[in-house]
PDB file of C-alpha atoms in Angstrom:
ATOM      1  CA  MET A  93       0.000   0.000   0.000  1.00 38.00           C
ATOM      2  CA  GLU A  94       2.952   2.320   0.583  1.00 39.00           C
ATOM      3  CA  GLY A  95       3.850   1.943  -3.087  1.00 42.00           C
ATOM      4  CA  ARG A  96       0.433   3.305  -4.097  1.00 40.00           C
ATOM      5  CA  GLY A  97       0.937   6.276  -1.822  1.00 42.00           C
ATOM      6  CA  THR A  98       4.280   7.048  -3.395  1.00 35.00           C
ATOM      7  CA  VAL A  99       2.812   6.887  -6.891  1.00 36.00           C
ATOM      8  CA  ARG A 100      -0.021   9.168  -5.830  1.00 40.00           C
ATOM      9  CA  THR A 101       2.437  11.678  -4.327  1.00 36.00           C
ATOM     10  CA  VAL A 102       4.472  11.801  -7.541  1.00 39.00           C
ATOM     11  CA  ARG A 103       1.334  12.151  -9.645  1.00 41.00           C
ATOM     12  CA  ASP A 104      -0.094  14.896  -7.439  1.00 41.00           C
ATOM     13  CA  ALA A 105       3.187  16.801  -7.498  1.00 40.00           C
ATOM     14  CA  ARG A 106       3.221  16.698 -11.291  1.00 41.00           C
ATOM     15  CA  GLU A 107      -0.379  17.870 -11.515  1.00 41.00           C
ATOM     16  CA  THR A 108       0.332  20.704  -9.111  1.00 37.00           C
ATOM     17  CA  ARG A 109       3.024  21.988 -11.452  1.00 40.00           C
ATOM     18  CA  THR A 110       1.099  21.786 -14.686  1.00 40.00           C
ATOM     19  CA  GLY A 111      -2.579  21.905 -13.810  1.00 39.00           C
ATOM     20  CA  ARG A 112      -4.811  18.862 -13.241  1.00 37.00           C
ATOM     21  CA  GLY A 113      -3.685  16.242 -15.752  1.00 38.00           C
ATOM     22  CA  ALA A 114      -2.684  18.893 -18.307  1.00 39.00           C
ATOM     23  CA  LYS A 115       0.693  19.474 -19.893  1.00 41.00           C
ATOM     24  CA  SER A 116       2.259  22.860 -19.513  1.00 38.00           C
ATOM     25  CA  LYS A 117       2.722  25.055 -22.546  1.00 38.00           C
ATOM     26  CA  ASP A 118       6.524  24.833 -22.244  1.00 38.00           C
ATOM     27  CA  GLU A 119       6.528  21.106 -21.569  1.00 38.00           C
ATOM     28  CA  GLY A 120       5.282  20.151 -25.021  1.00 42.00           C
ATOM     29  CA  PRO A 121       3.612  16.898 -26.024  1.00 46.00           C
ATOM     30  CA  ASP A 122       6.465  14.460 -25.513  1.00 68.00           C
ATOM     31  CA  VAL A 123       8.448  15.105 -22.337  1.00 80.00           C
ATOM     32  CA  PRO A 124      10.054  11.849 -21.175  1.00 90.00           C
ATOM     33  CA  GLY A 125       8.649  10.463 -17.957  1.00 93.00           C
ATOM     34  CA  GLU A 126      12.195   9.970 -16.657  1.00 94.00           C
ATOM     35  CA  TRP A 127      12.744  13.736 -16.638  1.00 95.00           C
ATOM     36  CA  SER A 128       9.489  14.329 -14.775  1.00 95.00           C
ATOM     37  CA  ALA A 129      10.307  11.653 -12.194  1.00 96.00           C
ATOM     38  CA  TYR A 130      13.743  13.154 -11.619  1.00 97.00           C
ATOM     39  CA  GLY A 131      12.159  16.589 -11.216  1.00 97.00           C
ATOM     40  CA  VAL A 132       9.642  15.358  -8.635  1.00 97.00           C
ATOM     41  CA  LEU A 133      12.433  13.763  -6.630  1.00 97.00           C
ATOM     42  CA  LEU A 134      14.619  16.878  -6.862  1.00 98.00           C
ATOM     43  CA  GLN A 135      11.763  19.050  -5.633  1.00 97.00           C
ATOM     44  CA  TYR A 136      11.146  16.715  -2.689  1.00 97.00           C
ATOM     45  CA  LEU A 137      14.833  16.735  -1.685  1.00 98.00           C
ATOM     46  CA  ARG A 138      15.046  20.515  -2.040  1.00 97.00           C
ATOM     47  CA  LYS A 139      12.023  21.097   0.197  1.00 97.00           C
ATOM     48  CA  ARG A 140      13.311  18.558   2.701  1.00 97.00           C
ATOM     49  CA  ALA A 141      16.506  20.620   2.896  1.00 97.00           C
ATOM     50  CA  GLY A 142      14.467  23.788   3.502  1.00 97.00           C
ATOM     51  CA  LEU A 143      15.610  25.534   0.319  1.00 97.00           C
ATOM     52  CA  ASN A 144      13.703  27.410  -2.339  1.00 97.00           C
ATOM     53  CA  GLN A 145      14.679  27.144  -6.003  1.00 97.00           C
ATOM     54  CA  GLN A 146      16.817  30.282  -5.927  1.00 97.00           C
ATOM     55  CA  GLN A 147      18.736  29.067  -2.883  1.00 97.00           C
ATOM     56  CA  LEU A 148      19.380  25.680  -4.460  1.00 98.00           C
ATOM     57  CA  GLY A 149      20.530  27.361  -7.664  1.00 97.00           C
ATOM     58  CA  ASP A 150      22.953  29.569  -5.710  1.00 97.00           C
ATOM     59  CA  ALA A 151      24.299  26.519  -3.874  1.00 97.00           C
ATOM     60  CA  ILE A 152      25.027  24.500  -7.025  1.00 97.00           C
ATOM     61  CA  GLY A 153      25.905  27.277  -9.483  1.00 97.00           C
ATOM     62  CA  TYR A 154      22.741  27.260 -11.604  1.00 97.00           C
ATOM     63  CA  SER A 155      20.060  29.887 -12.211  1.00 97.00           C
ATOM     64  CA  LEU A 156      16.581  29.787 -10.732  1.00 97.00           C
ATOM     65  CA  GLU A 157      15.179  29.193 -14.226  1.00 97.00           C
ATOM     66  CA  GLN A 158      17.444  26.190 -14.747  1.00 96.00           C
ATOM     67  CA  VAL A 159      16.461  24.627 -11.426  1.00 97.00           C
ATOM     68  CA  ALA A 160      12.768  25.249 -12.156  1.00 97.00           C
ATOM     69  CA  SER A 161      13.052  23.718 -15.627  1.00 96.00           C
ATOM     70  CA  VAL A 162      14.613  20.536 -14.240  1.00 97.00           C
ATOM     71  CA  GLU A 163      12.029  20.271 -11.446  1.00 97.00           C
ATOM     72  CA  GLN A 164       9.201  20.701 -13.940  1.00 95.00           C
ATOM     73  CA  GLY A 165      10.634  18.034 -16.227  1.00 94.00           C
ATOM     74  CA  ARG A 166      11.064  20.493 -19.088  1.00 93.00           C
ATOM     75  CA  ARG A 167      14.829  20.044 -19.227  1.00 93.00           C
ATOM     76  CA  PRO A 168      17.025  17.032 -18.430  1.00 95.00           C
ATOM     77  CA  ALA A 169      19.592  17.294 -15.677  1.00 95.00           C
ATOM     78  CA  LYS A 170      23.184  17.008 -16.820  1.00 92.00           C
ATOM     79  CA  ILE A 171      25.680  15.009 -14.790  1.00 92.00           C
ATOM     80  CA  ALA A 172      27.347  18.172 -13.422  1.00 94.00           C
ATOM     81  CA  PHE A 173      23.956  19.391 -12.164  1.00 97.00           C
ATOM     82  CA  THR A 174      23.273  16.045 -10.514  1.00 97.00           C
ATOM     83  CA  VAL A 175      26.668  15.840  -8.817  1.00 97.00           C
ATOM     84  CA  ALA A 176      26.267  19.361  -7.411  1.00 97.00           C
ATOM     85  CA  ALA A 177      22.668  18.725  -6.277  1.00 98.00           C
ATOM     86  CA  GLU A 178      23.672  15.444  -4.620  1.00 97.00           C
ATOM     87  CA  ARG A 179      26.261  17.290  -2.556  1.00 97.00           C
ATOM     88  CA  ALA A 180      24.087  20.288  -1.675  1.00 97.00           C
ATOM     89  CA  LEU A 181      21.023  18.216  -0.759  1.00 97.00           C
ATOM     90  CA  GLN A 182      22.865  15.269   0.790  1.00 96.00           C
ATOM     91  CA  ALA A 183      20.773  13.054  -1.463  1.00 96.00           C
ATOM     92  CA  GLY A 184      22.647   9.839  -0.765  1.00 96.00           C
ATOM     93  CA  GLY A 185      23.036   8.853  -4.410  1.00 96.00           C
ATOM     94  CA  VAL A 186      19.348   8.736  -5.372  1.00 96.00           C
ATOM     95  CA  LEU A 187      19.693  11.425  -8.051  1.00 97.00           C
ATOM     96  CA  GLU A 188      22.816   9.816  -9.461  1.00 96.00           C
ATOM     97  CA  ALA A 189      20.918   6.520  -9.661  1.00 95.00           C
ATOM     98  CA  LEU A 190      18.432   8.191 -12.026  1.00 95.00           C
ATOM     99  CA  GLN A 191      21.026   9.936 -14.198  1.00 93.00           C
ATOM    100  CA  GLY A 192      21.435   7.022 -16.574  1.00 89.00           C
ATOM    101  CA  GLU A 193      17.691   6.943 -17.253  1.00 92.00           C
ATOM    102  CA  VAL A 194      17.625  10.711 -17.726  1.00 94.00           C
ATOM    103  CA  ASP A 195      20.465  10.509 -20.248  1.00 90.00           C
ATOM    104  CA  ARG A 196      18.916   7.570 -22.102  1.00 91.00           C
ATOM    105  CA  ALA A 197      15.670   9.531 -22.536  1.00 93.00           C
ATOM    106  CA  LYS A 198      17.640  12.086 -24.587  1.00 92.00           C
ATOM    107  CA  LEU A 199      18.089   9.445 -27.271  1.00 92.00           C
ATOM    108  CA  PRO A 200      15.663   9.261 -30.199  1.00 90.00           C
ATOM    109  CA  ARG A 201      12.639   7.249 -29.102  1.00 90.00           C
ATOM    110  CA  PHE A 202      13.131   4.493 -31.692  1.00 93.00           C
ATOM    111  CA  PHE A 203      16.603   3.700 -30.269  1.00 95.00           C
ATOM    112  CA  ARG A 204      15.897   3.631 -26.517  1.00 93.00           C
ATOM    113  CA  ASN A 205      14.945  -0.047 -26.213  1.00 92.00           C
ATOM    114  CA  PHE A 206      18.135  -1.198 -27.882  1.00 96.00           C
ATOM    115  CA  ALA A 207      20.184   1.265 -25.796  1.00 95.00           C
ATOM    116  CA  LEU A 208      19.112  -0.629 -22.667  1.00 93.00           C
ATOM    117  CA  PHE A 209      20.649  -3.835 -24.019  1.00 96.00           C
ATOM    118  CA  GLU A 210      23.697  -2.043 -25.375  1.00 97.00           C
ATOM    119  CA  ALA A 211      24.638  -0.415 -22.064  1.00 95.00           C
ATOM    120  CA  GLU A 212      25.074  -3.810 -20.383  1.00 95.00           C
ATOM    121  CA  ALA A 213      26.284  -5.851 -23.372  1.00 98.00           C
ATOM    122  CA  LEU A 214      29.020  -8.452 -22.998  1.00 98.00           C
ATOM    123  CA  SER A 215      29.881  -8.083 -26.676  1.00 98.00           C
ATOM    124  CA  ARG A 216      28.754  -5.907 -29.561  1.00 98.00           C
ATOM    125  CA  PHE A 217      29.695  -6.324 -33.220  1.00 98.00           C
ATOM    126  CA  SER A 218      28.511  -3.920 -35.923  1.00 98.00           C
ATOM    127  CA  TYR A 219      28.820  -3.201 -39.626  1.00 98.00           C
ATOM    128  CA  ASP A 220      28.354   0.373 -40.875  1.00 98.00           C
ATOM    129  CA  PRO A 221      28.456   1.102 -44.626  1.00 96.00           C
ATOM    130  CA  LEU A 222      27.591   4.814 -44.735  1.00 95.00           C
ATOM    131  CA  LEU A 223      28.715   6.622 -41.570  1.00 97.00           C
ATOM    132  CA  VAL A 224      31.109   6.219 -38.667  1.00 98.00           C
ATOM    133  CA  PRO A 225      29.112   4.352 -35.976  1.00 98.00           C
ATOM    134  CA  GLY A 226      27.731   6.435 -33.121  1.00 98.00           C
ATOM    135  CA  LEU A 227      29.880   4.744 -30.466  1.00 98.00           C
ATOM    136  CA  LEU A 228      32.994   5.975 -32.314  1.00 98.00           C
ATOM    137  CA  GLN A 229      31.870   9.468 -33.348  1.00 98.00           C
ATOM    138  CA  THR A 230      33.500  12.637 -32.104  1.00 98.00           C
ATOM    139  CA  GLU A 231      31.279  15.384 -30.734  1.00 98.00           C
ATOM    140  CA  THR A 232      31.819  17.602 -33.775  1.00 98.00           C
ATOM    141  CA  TYR A 233      31.046  14.777 -36.221  1.00 98.00           C
ATOM    142  CA  ALA A 234      27.853  13.918 -34.318  1.00 98.00           C
ATOM    143  CA  ARG A 235      26.749  17.554 -34.228  1.00 98.00           C
ATOM    144  CA  VAL A 236      27.144  17.867 -37.991  1.00 98.00           C
ATOM    145  CA  LEU A 237      24.945  14.788 -38.479  1.00 97.00           C
ATOM    146  CA  PHE A 238      22.216  16.001 -36.148  1.00 97.00           C
ATOM    147  CA  GLY A 239      22.478  19.492 -37.635  1.00 97.00           C
ATOM    148  CA  GLY A 240      21.655  18.048 -41.052  1.00 96.00           C
ATOM    149  CA  HIS A 241      18.560  16.211 -39.851  1.00 96.00           C
ATOM    150  CA  CYS A 242      15.413  16.487 -41.971  1.00 96.00           C
ATOM    151  CA  PRO A 243      13.095  17.912 -40.743  1.00 96.00           C
ATOM    152  CA  PRO A 244      15.418  20.285 -38.880  1.00 97.00           C
ATOM    153  CA  LEU A 245      15.980  19.824 -35.145  1.00 96.00           C
ATOM    154  CA  SER A 246      16.115  22.670 -32.661  1.00 96.00           C
ATOM    155  CA  ALA A 247      19.478  23.609 -31.158  1.00 96.00           C
ATOM    156  CA  GLU A 248      18.295  22.217 -27.838  1.00 93.00           C
ATOM    157  CA  ILE A 249      17.398  18.820 -29.323  1.00 93.00           C
ATOM    158  CA  ILE A 250      20.719  18.699 -31.177  1.00 96.00           C
ATOM    159  CA  ASP A 251      22.473  19.281 -27.853  1.00 94.00           C
ATOM    160  CA  GLN A 252      20.452  16.559 -26.139  1.00 93.00           C
ATOM    161  CA  HIS A 253      20.984  13.969 -28.881  1.00 94.00           C
ATOM    162  CA  THR A 254      24.703  14.739 -28.990  1.00 95.00           C
ATOM    163  CA  GLU A 255      25.060  14.428 -25.215  1.00 93.00           C
ATOM    164  CA  ALA A 256      23.190  11.129 -25.275  1.00 93.00           C
ATOM    165  CA  ARG A 257      25.361   9.746 -28.069  1.00 95.00           C
ATOM    166  CA  LEU A 258      28.542  10.664 -26.227  1.00 94.00           C
ATOM    167  CA  SER A 259      27.150   9.156 -23.024  1.00 92.00           C
ATOM    168  CA  ARG A 260      26.674   5.829 -24.834  1.00 95.00           C
ATOM    169  CA  GLN A 261      30.412   5.762 -25.439  1.00 96.00           C
ATOM    170  CA  LYS A 262      30.984   4.810 -21.806  1.00 95.00           C
ATOM    171  CA  LEU A 263      30.596   1.270 -23.154  1.00 97.00           C
ATOM    172  CA  LEU A 264      34.065   1.551 -24.705  1.00 98.00           C
ATOM    173  CA  THR A 265      35.787   1.705 -21.317  1.00 97.00           C
ATOM    174  CA  ARG A 266      33.142   0.304 -18.990  1.00 95.00           C
ATOM    175  CA  VAL A 267      34.250  -2.208 -16.356  1.00 96.00           C
ATOM    176  CA  PRO A 268      33.888  -5.111 -16.863  1.00 96.00           C
ATOM    177  CA  LEU A 269      35.133  -4.547 -20.392  1.00 98.00           C
ATOM    178  CA  ALA A 270      32.849  -5.404 -23.287  1.00 98.00           C
ATOM    179  CA  GLU A 271      34.225  -7.094 -26.397  1.00 98.00           C
ATOM    180  CA  LEU A 272      33.611  -4.633 -29.236  1.00 98.00           C
ATOM    181  CA  SER A 273      34.133  -5.013 -32.966  1.00 98.00           C
ATOM    182  CA  PHE A 274      33.402  -2.431 -35.656  1.00 98.00           C
ATOM    183  CA  ILE A 275      33.596  -2.957 -39.399  1.00 98.00           C
ATOM    184  CA  ILE A 276      33.312   0.347 -41.248  1.00 98.00           C
ATOM    185  CA  ALA A 277      33.110   0.688 -45.014  1.00 97.00           C
ATOM    186  CA  GLU A 278      35.893   2.743 -46.575  1.00 97.00           C
ATOM    187  CA  GLU A 279      33.204   4.854 -48.250  1.00 96.00           C
ATOM    188  CA  ALA A 280      31.898   5.843 -44.803  1.00 97.00           C
ATOM    189  CA  LEU A 281      35.357   7.068 -43.805  1.00 98.00           C
ATOM    190  CA  ARG A 282      35.739   9.079 -47.007  1.00 97.00           C
ATOM    191  CA  ASN A 283      32.232  10.553 -46.895  1.00 96.00           C
ATOM    192  CA  PRO A 284      32.885  14.224 -45.960  1.00 96.00           C
ATOM    193  CA  VAL A 285      30.731  14.880 -42.914  1.00 97.00           C
ATOM    194  CA  GLY A 286      31.580  18.463 -42.070  1.00 94.00           C
ATOM    195  CA  ASP A 287      34.813  20.159 -43.109  1.00 96.00           C
ATOM    196  CA  THR A 288      38.356  18.817 -43.273  1.00 96.00           C
ATOM    197  CA  GLU A 289      39.005  19.581 -39.610  1.00 97.00           C
ATOM    198  CA  VAL A 290      35.965  17.553 -38.531  1.00 98.00           C
ATOM    199  CA  MET A 291      37.042  14.556 -40.604  1.00 98.00           C
ATOM    200  CA  ARG A 292      40.669  14.703 -39.495  1.00 98.00           C
ATOM    201  CA  GLY A 293      39.558  14.752 -35.874  1.00 98.00           C
ATOM    202  CA  GLN A 294      37.243  11.814 -36.528  1.00 98.00           C
ATOM    203  CA  TRP A 295      39.957   9.715 -38.177  1.00 98.00           C
ATOM    204  CA  GLN A 296      42.400  10.437 -35.355  1.00 98.00           C
ATOM    205  CA  HIS A 297      39.755   9.470 -32.830  1.00 98.00           C
ATOM    206  CA  LEU A 298      39.220   6.142 -34.612  1.00 98.00           C
ATOM    207  CA  LEU A 299      42.936   5.396 -34.312  1.00 98.00           C
ATOM    208  CA  GLU A 300      42.861   6.175 -30.575  1.00 98.00           C
ATOM    209  CA  VAL A 301      39.819   3.991 -29.918  1.00 98.00           C
ATOM    210  CA  ALA A 302      41.213   1.139 -32.026  1.00 98.00           C
ATOM    211  CA  ALA A 303      44.211   1.047 -29.696  1.00 98.00           C
ATOM    212  CA  LEU A 304      41.992  -0.034 -26.770  1.00 98.00           C
ATOM    213  CA  ARG A 305      42.538  -3.709 -26.019  1.00 97.00           C
ATOM    214  CA  ASN A 306      38.826  -4.564 -26.066  1.00 98.00           C
ATOM    215  CA  VAL A 307      38.087  -2.738 -29.339  1.00 98.00           C
ATOM    216  CA  GLU A 308      38.737  -3.854 -32.900  1.00 98.00           C
ATOM    217  CA  VAL A 309      38.207  -1.502 -35.830  1.00 98.00           C
ATOM    218  CA  GLN A 310      38.325  -2.954 -39.348  1.00 98.00           C
ATOM    219  CA  VAL A 311      37.804  -1.203 -42.656  1.00 98.00           C
ATOM    220  CA  MET A 312      35.925  -2.847 -45.513  1.00 97.00           C
ATOM    221  CA  PRO A 313      37.879  -1.672 -48.593  1.00 96.00           C
ATOM    222  CA  ALA A 314      35.938  -0.100 -51.433  1.00 93.00           C
ATOM    223  CA  ALA A 315      37.572  -2.512 -53.886  1.00 86.00           C
ATOM    224  CA  CYS A 316      36.118  -5.545 -52.115  1.00 84.00           C
ATOM    225  CA  GLY A 317      33.169  -5.769 -54.495  1.00 83.00           C
ATOM    226  CA  PHE A 318      29.991  -7.578 -53.492  1.00 86.00           C
ATOM    227  CA  HIS A 319      29.608  -8.717 -49.889  1.00 88.00           C
ATOM    228  CA  SER A 320      26.716  -9.421 -47.526  1.00 87.00           C
ATOM    229  CA  GLY A 321      27.072  -6.058 -45.820  1.00 90.00           C
ATOM    230  CA  LEU A 322      25.697  -4.309 -48.886  1.00 89.00           C
ATOM    231  CA  ASN A 323      22.231  -5.191 -47.619  1.00 90.00           C
ATOM    232  CA  GLY A 324      22.667  -2.549 -44.925  1.00 94.00           C
ATOM    233  CA  PRO A 325      24.028  -1.867 -41.440  1.00 97.00           C
ATOM    234  CA  PHE A 326      23.387  -4.236 -38.548  1.00 98.00           C
ATOM    235  CA  VAL A 327      24.483  -5.052 -35.009  1.00 98.00           C
ATOM    236  CA  VAL A 328      24.937  -8.397 -33.250  1.00 98.00           C
ATOM    237  CA  LEU A 329      24.922  -8.139 -29.463  1.00 98.00           C
ATOM    238  CA  GLU A 330      25.330 -10.545 -26.536  1.00 98.00           C
ATOM    239  CA  THR A 331      23.433  -9.590 -23.385  1.00 97.00           C
ATOM    240  CA  LYS A 332      24.639 -10.104 -19.825  1.00 95.00           C
ATOM    241  CA  GLU A 333      22.359 -13.177 -19.721  1.00 96.00           C
ATOM    242  CA  HIS A 334      24.275 -14.562 -22.745  1.00 97.00           C
ATOM    243  CA  ARG A 335      21.348 -14.054 -25.103  1.00 97.00           C
ATOM    244  CA  HIS A 336      22.140 -12.951 -28.626  1.00 98.00           C
ATOM    245  CA  LEU A 337      20.189 -10.134 -30.276  1.00 98.00           C
ATOM    246  CA  GLY A 338      20.327  -8.301 -33.564  1.00 98.00           C
ATOM    247  CA  TYR A 339      19.522  -4.705 -34.366  1.00 98.00           C
ATOM    248  CA  ILE A 340      18.783  -3.004 -37.676  1.00 97.00           C
ATOM    249  CA  GLU A 341      17.945   0.623 -38.360  1.00 96.00           C
ATOM    250  CA  SER A 342      16.978   2.771 -41.333  1.00 94.00           C
ATOM    251  CA  GLN A 343      15.328   6.164 -41.711  1.00 94.00           C
ATOM    252  CA  GLU A 344      14.743   6.505 -37.942  1.00 92.00           C
ATOM    253  CA  VAL A 345      13.044   3.134 -37.643  1.00 95.00           C
ATOM    254  CA  GLY A 346      14.898   0.705 -35.392  1.00 96.00           C
ATOM    255  CA  CYS A 347      14.145  -2.951 -34.796  1.00 97.00           C
ATOM    256  CA  VAL A 348      15.555  -5.272 -32.127  1.00 97.00           C
ATOM    257  CA  VAL A 349      15.729  -8.779 -33.621  1.00 97.00           C
ATOM    258  CA  HIS A 350      15.101 -11.636 -31.168  1.00 96.00           C
ATOM    259  CA  GLY A 351      14.449 -14.630 -33.436  1.00 97.00           C
ATOM    260  CA  PRO A 352      17.241 -17.233 -33.094  1.00 97.00           C
ATOM    261  CA  ALA A 353      17.325 -17.969 -36.827  1.00 98.00           C
ATOM    262  CA  GLU A 354      17.562 -14.306 -37.811  1.00 97.00           C
ATOM    263  CA  VAL A 355      20.202 -13.531 -35.171  1.00 98.00           C
ATOM    264  CA  SER A 356      22.191 -16.586 -36.253  1.00 98.00           C
ATOM    265  CA  ALA A 357      22.155 -15.309 -39.841  1.00 97.00           C
ATOM    266  CA  PHE A 358      23.453 -11.939 -38.638  1.00 97.00           C
ATOM    267  CA  GLY A 359      26.300 -13.726 -36.857  1.00 97.00           C
ATOM    268  CA  LEU A 360      27.236 -15.734 -39.946  1.00 97.00           C
ATOM    269  CA  ARG A 361      27.241 -12.608 -42.098  1.00 97.00           C
ATOM    270  CA  TYR A 362      29.376 -10.734 -39.597  1.00 98.00           C
ATOM    271  CA  GLY A 363      31.902 -13.537 -39.515  1.00 97.00           C
ATOM    272  CA  LYS A 364      32.136 -13.453 -43.305  1.00 96.00           C
ATOM    273  CA  LEU A 365      32.534  -9.673 -43.321  1.00 97.00           C
ATOM    274  CA  ARG A 366      35.309  -9.905 -40.741  1.00 97.00           C
ATOM    275  CA  SER A 367      37.241 -12.232 -43.023  1.00 96.00           C
ATOM    276  CA  GLN A 368      36.783  -9.922 -46.029  1.00 96.00           C
ATOM    277  CA  ALA A 369      37.695  -6.655 -44.275  1.00 97.00           C
ATOM    278  CA  LEU A 370      41.222  -5.381 -43.731  1.00 97.00           C
ATOM    279  CA  ASN A 371      42.729  -6.602 -40.481  1.00 97.00           C
ATOM    280  CA  GLY A 372      43.344  -4.210 -37.609  1.00 97.00           C
ATOM    281  CA  VAL A 373      46.872  -3.226 -38.634  1.00 98.00           C
ATOM    282  CA  GLU A 374      45.946  -2.724 -42.286  1.00 98.00           C
ATOM    283  CA  SER A 375      42.860  -0.737 -41.281  1.00 98.00           C
ATOM    284  CA  ALA A 376      44.927   1.565 -39.061  1.00 98.00           C
ATOM    285  CA  ARG A 377      47.332   2.183 -41.939  1.00 98.00           C
ATOM    286  CA  LEU A 378      44.452   3.144 -44.250  1.00 98.00           C
ATOM    287  CA  ILE A 379      43.067   5.582 -41.670  1.00 98.00           C
ATOM    288  CA  GLU A 380      46.552   7.028 -41.130  1.00 98.00           C
ATOM    289  CA  ARG A 381      46.796   7.636 -44.886  1.00 97.00           C
ATOM    290  CA  LEU A 382      43.491   9.520 -44.767  1.00 97.00           C
ATOM    291  CA  VAL A 383      44.851  11.730 -41.990  1.00 96.00           C
ATOM    292  CA  GLY A 384      48.012  12.346 -43.993  1.00 93.00           C
ATOM    293  CA  GLU A 385      46.065  13.325 -47.100  1.00 89.00           C
ATOM    294  CA  THR A 386      44.359  16.266 -45.348  1.00 78.00           C
TER     295      THR A 386
END
């Protein structure tokens, strides 16, 4: 019964902010529930500490408007905000426990289900024919991609999507280490996303990531001819329960593939692609040549 009371308290707090069951004008039609839940909890902790919004903002280095926006669920809390609020409110880690969910809700909706599996994956293998994969993108490269979205995204949404993409990259160095393999088509590396400086930074970043002992980066040379990857990008992932999943995505439609036969086919194709791509040393040399050409 206590659980029902807690749910009612959260619901009532939300309705108090926005009007009975209505969304605020600023909130818009699609505010993630994770942001609202974080805001309700922040408001509770602030009031428990005997602070108003201005006082909390002064204590953590944020404006009153920023604190109010987070409490109302209109804006997601960034990690720096959460760390400062944890300290000022003596929250005991409860806000930090929600930060991962807050960050994940910044991702495009179609990708969020797969992101849950990805964050805890034991292994992740992917083939990307057109672009550098998100887990390996630099911030500037990612911003150029989101900036070219059709229909156009607001500056705020571009910021949120970029932050979420960079947050996913914790998988590269997470402990325990995940086994990660990336096969990237040479055409994707040569495709000029942004200016020369953006591409040079992206190539150099690929070389740095490829040096990690749990990461393998291979390039599929343009001269390879026909191969099974020409059907499109895909991911093969092993969960912490040792289940194998596939993932495919096109035109902002993502699909997690659970069927054993389909996932097995993905695995066979990936193995074939691995044998056809340049090995790690050869791939690094090709990327180094690209850097030298700019």
